[in-house]
Coordinates of C-alpha atoms in Angstrom, one line a residue:
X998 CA 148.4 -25.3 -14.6
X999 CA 146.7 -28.7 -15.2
X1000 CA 144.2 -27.7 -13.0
X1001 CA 143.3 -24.4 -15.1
X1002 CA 143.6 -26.1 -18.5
X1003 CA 140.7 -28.4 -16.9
X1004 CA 138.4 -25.4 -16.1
X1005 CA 138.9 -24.4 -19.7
X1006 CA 138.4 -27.0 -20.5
X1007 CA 134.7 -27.4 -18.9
X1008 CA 133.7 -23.7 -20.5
X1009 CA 134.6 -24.7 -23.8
X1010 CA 132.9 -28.1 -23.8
X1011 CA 129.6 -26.8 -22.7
X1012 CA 128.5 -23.9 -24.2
X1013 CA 131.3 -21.0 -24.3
X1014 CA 133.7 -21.3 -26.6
X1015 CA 135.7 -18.5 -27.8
X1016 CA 134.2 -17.6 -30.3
X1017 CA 129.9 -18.1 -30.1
X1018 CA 129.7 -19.4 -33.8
X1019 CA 132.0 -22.1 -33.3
X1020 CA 129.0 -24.0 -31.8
X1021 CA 125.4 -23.9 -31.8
X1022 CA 124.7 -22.8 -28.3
X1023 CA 127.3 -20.6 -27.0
X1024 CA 127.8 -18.3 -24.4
X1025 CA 125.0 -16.2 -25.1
X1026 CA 122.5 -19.3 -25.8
X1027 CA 123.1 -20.6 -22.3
X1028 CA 122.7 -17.2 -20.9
X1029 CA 119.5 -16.7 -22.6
X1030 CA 117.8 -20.4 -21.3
X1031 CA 119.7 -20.5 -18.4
X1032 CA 120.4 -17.0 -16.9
X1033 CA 120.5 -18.1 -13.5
X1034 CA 123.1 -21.0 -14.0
X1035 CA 125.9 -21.7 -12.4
X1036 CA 129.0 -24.2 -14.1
X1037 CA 131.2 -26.3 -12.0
X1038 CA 134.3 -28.0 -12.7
X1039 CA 135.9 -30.7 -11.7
X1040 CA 137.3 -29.7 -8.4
X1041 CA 133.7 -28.2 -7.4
X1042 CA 135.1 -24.7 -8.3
X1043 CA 132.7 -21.9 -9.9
X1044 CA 134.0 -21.0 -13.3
X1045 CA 131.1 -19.1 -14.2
X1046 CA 127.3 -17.8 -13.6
X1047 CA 124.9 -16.5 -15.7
X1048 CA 123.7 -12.9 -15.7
X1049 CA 120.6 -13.4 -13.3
X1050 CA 122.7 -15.0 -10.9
X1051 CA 125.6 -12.2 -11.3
X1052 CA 122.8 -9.7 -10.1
X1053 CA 121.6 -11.8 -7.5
X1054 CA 124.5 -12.5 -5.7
X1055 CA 125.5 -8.3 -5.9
X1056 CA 128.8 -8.0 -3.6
X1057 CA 129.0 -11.8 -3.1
X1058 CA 132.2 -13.2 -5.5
X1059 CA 131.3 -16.7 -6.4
X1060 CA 133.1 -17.3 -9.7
X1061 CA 136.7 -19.0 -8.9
X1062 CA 135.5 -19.9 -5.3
X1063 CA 133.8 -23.8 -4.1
X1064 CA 130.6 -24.2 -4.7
X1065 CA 130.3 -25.4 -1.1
X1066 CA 131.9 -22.2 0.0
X1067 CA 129.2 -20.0 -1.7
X1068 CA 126.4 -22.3 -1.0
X1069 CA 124.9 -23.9 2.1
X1070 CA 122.9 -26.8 0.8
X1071 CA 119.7 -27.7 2.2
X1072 CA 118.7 -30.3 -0.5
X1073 CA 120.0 -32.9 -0.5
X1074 CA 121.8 -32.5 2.9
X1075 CA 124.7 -34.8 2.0
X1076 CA 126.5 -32.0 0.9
X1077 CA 129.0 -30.7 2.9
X1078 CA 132.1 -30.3 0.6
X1079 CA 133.8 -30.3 -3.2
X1080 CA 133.8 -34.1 -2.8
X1081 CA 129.6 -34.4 -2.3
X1082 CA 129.3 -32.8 -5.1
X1083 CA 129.8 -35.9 -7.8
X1084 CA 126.3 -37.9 -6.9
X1085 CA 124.1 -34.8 -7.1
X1086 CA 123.9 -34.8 -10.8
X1087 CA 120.2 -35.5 -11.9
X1088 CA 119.0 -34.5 -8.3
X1089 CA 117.0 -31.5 -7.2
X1090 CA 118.7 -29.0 -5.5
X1091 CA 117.7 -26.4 -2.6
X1092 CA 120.3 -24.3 -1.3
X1093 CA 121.2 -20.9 -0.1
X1094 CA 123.5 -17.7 -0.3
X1095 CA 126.3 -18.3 3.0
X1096 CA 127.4 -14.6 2.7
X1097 CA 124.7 -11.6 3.5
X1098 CA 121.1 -12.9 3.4
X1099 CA 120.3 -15.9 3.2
X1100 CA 118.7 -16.3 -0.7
X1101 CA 117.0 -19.5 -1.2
X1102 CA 117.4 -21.1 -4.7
X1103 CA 116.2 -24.2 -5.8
X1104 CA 117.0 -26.2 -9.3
X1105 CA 119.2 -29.1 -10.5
X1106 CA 122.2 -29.9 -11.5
X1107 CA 123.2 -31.9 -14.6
X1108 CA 126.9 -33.5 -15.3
X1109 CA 129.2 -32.3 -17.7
X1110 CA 130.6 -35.1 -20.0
X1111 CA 134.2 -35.2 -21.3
X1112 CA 136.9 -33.4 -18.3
X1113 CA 133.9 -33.5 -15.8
X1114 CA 131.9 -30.9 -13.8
X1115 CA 128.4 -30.0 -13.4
X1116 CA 126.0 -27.3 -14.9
X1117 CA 123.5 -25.9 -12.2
X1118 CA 120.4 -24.5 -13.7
X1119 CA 118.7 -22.5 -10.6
X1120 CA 115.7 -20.3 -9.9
X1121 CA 114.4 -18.3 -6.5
X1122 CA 112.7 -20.3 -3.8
X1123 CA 109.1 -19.5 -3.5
X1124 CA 109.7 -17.4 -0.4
X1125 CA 111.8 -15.1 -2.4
X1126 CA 109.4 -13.9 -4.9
X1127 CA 107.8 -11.5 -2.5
X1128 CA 110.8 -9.5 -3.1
X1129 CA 112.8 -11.2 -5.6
X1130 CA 116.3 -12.0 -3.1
X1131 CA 116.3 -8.1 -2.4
X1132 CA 118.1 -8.3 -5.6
X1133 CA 116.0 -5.5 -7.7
X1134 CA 115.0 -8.3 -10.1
X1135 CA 113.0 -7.9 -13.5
X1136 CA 110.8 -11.0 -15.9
X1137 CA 113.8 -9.8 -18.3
X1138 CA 116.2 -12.2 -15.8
X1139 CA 114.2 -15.2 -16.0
X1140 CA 114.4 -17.7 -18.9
X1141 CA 110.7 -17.3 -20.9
X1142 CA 110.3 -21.0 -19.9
X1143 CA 111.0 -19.9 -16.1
X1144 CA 107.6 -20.7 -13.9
X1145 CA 108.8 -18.0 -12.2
X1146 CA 107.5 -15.3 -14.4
X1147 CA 104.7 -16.8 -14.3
X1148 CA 104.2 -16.7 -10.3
X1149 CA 105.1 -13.2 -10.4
X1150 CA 102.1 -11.9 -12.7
X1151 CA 100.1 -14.1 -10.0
X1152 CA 101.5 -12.2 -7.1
X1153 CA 101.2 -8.8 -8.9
X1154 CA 97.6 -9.7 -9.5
X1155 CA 97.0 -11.1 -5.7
X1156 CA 98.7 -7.6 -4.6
X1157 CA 96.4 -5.7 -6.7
X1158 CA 93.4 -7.4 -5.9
X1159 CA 94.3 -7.3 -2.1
X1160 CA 95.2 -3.7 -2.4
X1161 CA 91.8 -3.2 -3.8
X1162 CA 89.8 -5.2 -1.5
X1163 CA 91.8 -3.0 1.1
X1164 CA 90.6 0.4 -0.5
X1165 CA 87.3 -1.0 -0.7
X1166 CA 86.9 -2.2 3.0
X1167 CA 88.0 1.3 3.9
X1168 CA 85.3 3.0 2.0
X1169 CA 83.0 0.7 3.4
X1170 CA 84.3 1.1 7.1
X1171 CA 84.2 4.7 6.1
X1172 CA 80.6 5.0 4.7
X1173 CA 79.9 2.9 8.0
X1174 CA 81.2 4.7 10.7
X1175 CA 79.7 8.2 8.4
X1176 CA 76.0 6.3 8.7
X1177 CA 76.6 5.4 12.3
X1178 CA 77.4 8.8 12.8
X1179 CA 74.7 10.6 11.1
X1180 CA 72.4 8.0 13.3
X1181 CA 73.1 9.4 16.0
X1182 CA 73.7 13.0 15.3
X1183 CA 71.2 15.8 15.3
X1184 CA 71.6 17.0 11.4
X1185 CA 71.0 21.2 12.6
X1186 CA 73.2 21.2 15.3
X1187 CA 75.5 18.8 15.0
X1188 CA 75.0 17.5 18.7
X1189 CA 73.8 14.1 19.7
X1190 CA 70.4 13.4 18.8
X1191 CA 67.9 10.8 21.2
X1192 CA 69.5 7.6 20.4
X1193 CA 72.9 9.3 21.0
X1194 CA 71.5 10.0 24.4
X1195 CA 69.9 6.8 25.3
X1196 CA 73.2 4.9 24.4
X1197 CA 75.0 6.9 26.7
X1198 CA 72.5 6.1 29.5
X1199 CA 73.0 2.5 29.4
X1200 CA 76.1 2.6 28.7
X1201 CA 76.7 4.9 32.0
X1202 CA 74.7 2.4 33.8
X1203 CA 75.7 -0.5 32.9
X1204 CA 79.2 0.6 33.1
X1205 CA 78.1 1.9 37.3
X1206 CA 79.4 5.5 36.3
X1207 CA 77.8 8.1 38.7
X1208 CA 76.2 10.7 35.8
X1209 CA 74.3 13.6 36.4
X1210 CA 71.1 14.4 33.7
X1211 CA 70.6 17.9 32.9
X1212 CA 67.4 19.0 30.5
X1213 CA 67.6 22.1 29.4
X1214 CA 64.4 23.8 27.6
X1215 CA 65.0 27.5 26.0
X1216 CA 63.2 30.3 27.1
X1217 CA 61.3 32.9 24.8
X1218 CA 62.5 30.7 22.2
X1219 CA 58.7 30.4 20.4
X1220 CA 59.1 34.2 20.1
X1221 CA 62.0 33.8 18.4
X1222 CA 60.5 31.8 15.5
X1223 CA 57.5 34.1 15.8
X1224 CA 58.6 37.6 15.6
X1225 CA 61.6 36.5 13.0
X1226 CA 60.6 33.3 11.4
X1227 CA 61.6 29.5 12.1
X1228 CA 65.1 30.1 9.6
X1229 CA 66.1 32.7 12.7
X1230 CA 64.9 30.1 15.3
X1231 CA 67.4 27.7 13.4
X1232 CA 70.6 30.3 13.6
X1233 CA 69.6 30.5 17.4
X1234 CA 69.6 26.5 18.2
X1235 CA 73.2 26.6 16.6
X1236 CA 74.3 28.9 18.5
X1237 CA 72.9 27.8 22.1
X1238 CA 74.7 24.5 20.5
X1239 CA 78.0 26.1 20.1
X1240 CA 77.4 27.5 23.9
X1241 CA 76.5 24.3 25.6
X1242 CA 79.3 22.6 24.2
X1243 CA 82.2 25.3 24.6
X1244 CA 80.7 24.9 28.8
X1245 CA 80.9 21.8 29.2
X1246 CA 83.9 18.7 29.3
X1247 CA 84.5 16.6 26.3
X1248 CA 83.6 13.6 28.3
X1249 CA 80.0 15.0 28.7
X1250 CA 77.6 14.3 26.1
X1251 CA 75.2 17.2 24.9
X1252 CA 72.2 16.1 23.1
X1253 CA 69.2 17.7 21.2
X1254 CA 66.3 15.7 21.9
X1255 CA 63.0 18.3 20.8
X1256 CA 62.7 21.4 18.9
X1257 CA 64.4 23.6 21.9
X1258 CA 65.0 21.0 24.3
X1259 CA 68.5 19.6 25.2
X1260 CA 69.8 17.2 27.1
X1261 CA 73.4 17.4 29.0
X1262 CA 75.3 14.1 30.6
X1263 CA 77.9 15.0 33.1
X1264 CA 79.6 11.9 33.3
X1265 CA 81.6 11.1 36.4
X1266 CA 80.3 14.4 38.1
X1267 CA 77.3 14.5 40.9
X1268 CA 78.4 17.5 43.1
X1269 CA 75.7 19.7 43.0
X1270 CA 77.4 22.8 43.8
X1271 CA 79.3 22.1 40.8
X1272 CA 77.1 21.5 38.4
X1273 CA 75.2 24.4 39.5
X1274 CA 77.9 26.8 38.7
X1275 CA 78.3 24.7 35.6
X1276 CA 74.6 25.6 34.6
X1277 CA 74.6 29.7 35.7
X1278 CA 77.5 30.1 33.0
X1279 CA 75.3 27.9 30.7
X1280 CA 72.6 30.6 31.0
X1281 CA 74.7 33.6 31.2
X1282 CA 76.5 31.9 27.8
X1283 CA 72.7 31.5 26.6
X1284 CA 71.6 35.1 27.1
X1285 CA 73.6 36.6 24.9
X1286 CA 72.4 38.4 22.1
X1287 CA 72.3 36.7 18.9
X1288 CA 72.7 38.5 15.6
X1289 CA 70.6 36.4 12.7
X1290 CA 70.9 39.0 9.5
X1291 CA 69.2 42.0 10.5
X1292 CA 67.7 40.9 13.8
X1293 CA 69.0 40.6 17.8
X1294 CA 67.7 37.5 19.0
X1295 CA 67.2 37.4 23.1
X1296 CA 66.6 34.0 24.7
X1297 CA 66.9 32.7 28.0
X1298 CA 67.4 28.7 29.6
X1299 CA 66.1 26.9 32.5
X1300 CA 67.5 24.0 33.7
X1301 CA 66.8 20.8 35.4
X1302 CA 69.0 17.9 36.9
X1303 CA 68.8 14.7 38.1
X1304 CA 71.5 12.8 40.2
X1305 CA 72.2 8.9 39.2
X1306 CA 73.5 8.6 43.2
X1307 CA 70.3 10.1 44.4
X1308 CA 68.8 6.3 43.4
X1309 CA 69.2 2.9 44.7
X1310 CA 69.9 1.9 41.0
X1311 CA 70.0 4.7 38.7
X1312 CA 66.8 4.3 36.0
X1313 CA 67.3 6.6 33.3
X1314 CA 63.2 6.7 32.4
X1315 CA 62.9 7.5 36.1
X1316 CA 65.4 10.5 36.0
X1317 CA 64.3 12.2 32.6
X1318 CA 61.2 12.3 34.3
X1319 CA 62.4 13.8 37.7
X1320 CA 65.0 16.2 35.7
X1321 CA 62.1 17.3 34.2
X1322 CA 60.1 18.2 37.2
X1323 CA 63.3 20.2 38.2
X1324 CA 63.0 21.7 35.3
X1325 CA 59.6 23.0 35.4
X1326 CA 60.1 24.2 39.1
X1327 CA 62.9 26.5 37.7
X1328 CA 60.5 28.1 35.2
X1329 CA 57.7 28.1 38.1
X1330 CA 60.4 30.3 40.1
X1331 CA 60.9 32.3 37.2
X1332 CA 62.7 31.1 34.5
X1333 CA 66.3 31.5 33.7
X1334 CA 67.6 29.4 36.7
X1335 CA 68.9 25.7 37.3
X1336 CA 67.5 23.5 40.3
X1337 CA 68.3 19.9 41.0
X1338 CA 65.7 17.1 41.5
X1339 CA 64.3 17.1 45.5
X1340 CA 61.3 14.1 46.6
X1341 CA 59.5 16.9 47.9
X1342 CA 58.8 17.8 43.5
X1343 CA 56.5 15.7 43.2
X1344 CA 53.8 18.1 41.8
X1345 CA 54.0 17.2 37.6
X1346 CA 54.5 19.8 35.3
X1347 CA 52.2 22.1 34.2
X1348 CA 51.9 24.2 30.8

């Protein structure tokens, strides 16, 4: 009974009297500068929080329980039970939540003349404020003098200005990775352009991939422009585009590199039975008639290759230049066929 009468005791000496005009700073004062505070009575017992703490601690019952039961302390570390509790008065405090996560609060604790006690005014740790204790906190549960606030319109403004900086490094990656793609992307066909194709080759051998180089130059294409006009000619190199590529691997690279001329990079692949059946589906893909408005379009392919095994160390100036005199010996014998580079075509091209 004593013991309760003391409590009482504590409340109504403070701040909380029955009745909140009996002093000048009653219950609701102290809950307005202190709404995280905790009182103490003698006996190190909780006898009451404010608001901000209430929602803080959620599920966690602290009033009518130690201090030391509720709290582990970390500052100062003297304090181990009820009976620590009388020197702390004054002193800084940094403790935490025992039950359920582990909320850091800092603050201080000032004694209570007359029966006793101590008044605990806290706040959140900095490493809280990220998230405010997981509690659902608002500014409305900190005191207006509470530096707290304050830190909290800093974070919100570092989280803004990072999420903007974020947005704006992705526009920039994006507008980056869009330029490095246009610069190496043939604009009418949407196949790799020359520096696509050079890339590749020193990537391949620097990398000591075995490649095959296949040019590929269109037959009757100048007609083409000729007869129907250089928009027609441009409906035609799309569609050879959309053939080459349905043909061949998505590991290969298919370039554009001239008006009609194209480029194909079968990487990993030197059989040259294979890639000769590769190339006769090419051309039959090729000859198909092509529908531009009003007009059939006819055109035909011939096709040169170049082996990166066929060389002591695969040059890829050397083998453009010998795919090319393959090439030109498959339009010598005729056109609309595929041959792979020999020594013995050595005879350059002719117009």
């Amino acid at each position: 009974m004593m013991a309760d009468m003391d409590r009482r005791d504590v409340i109504d000496r403070v701040a909380i009297p029955r009745k909140d005009d009996d002093l000048l700073l009653g219950r609701h004062g102290l809950d307005l500068l202190m709404p995280m505070h905790a009182m103490i009575d003698p006996e190190g017992r909780i006898v009451h929080i404010g608001p901000s703490l209430s929602r803080l601690a959620g599920n966690r019952p602290l009033v009518n329980r130690k201090l030391t039961d509720c709290f582990s302390f970390n500052r100062p570390q003297t304090v181990r039970g009820p009976a620590d509790l009388h020197g702390i008065g004054g002193h800084r405090l940094d403790l935490a939540f025992r039950d359920g996560r582990a909320v850091r609060l800092r603050g201080v604790a000032a004694p209570l003349a007359g029966a006793g006690g101590l008044v605990l005014n806290l706040s959140l740790g900095l490493r809280e404020l990220a998230d405010l204790g997981g509690a659902g906190l608002t500014c409305t549960d900190f005191s207006a003098t509470d530096m707290t606030v304050d830190m909290l319109y800093l974070i919100e403004g570092k989280n803004a200005a990072m999420t903007e900086s974020q947005r704006l490094i992705m526009r920039l990656n994006g507008a980056r990775q869009m330029a490095e793609k246009q610069a190496f992307t043939d604009t009418l066909t949407g196949l790799g352009n020359r520096r696509a194709l050079d890339r590749a080759l020193a990537d391949l051998v620097a990398a000591g991939i075995p490649f095959a180089l296949c040019n590929v130059d269109l037959d009757y294409f100048k007609q083409v422009n000729d007869r129907h006009g250089h928009a027609a000619g441009d409906e035609v190199l799309k569609a050879v585009a959309h053939v080459l590529t349905d043909v061949t691997r998505d590991r290969d690279l298919v370039a554009r590199t001239g008006g009609d001329e194209f480029v194909i990079l079968f990487r990993n692949l030197v059989d040259p039975a294979i890639i000769d059946r590769i190339a006769r589906r090419l051309i039959v893909g090729v000859e198909q008639p092509i529908t531009v408005g009003d007009a059939t379009c006819r055109i035909s392919a011939s096709m040169g290759t170049a082996l990166s095994t066929a060389y002591d160390v695969a040059d890829p100036v050397q083998m453009m230049a010998d795919a090319d005199l393959a090439l030109y010996a498959s339009k010598r014998a005729g056109r609309s066929r595929h041959a792979v580079f020999d020594a013995c075509l050595h005879v350059p091209p002719s117009e």
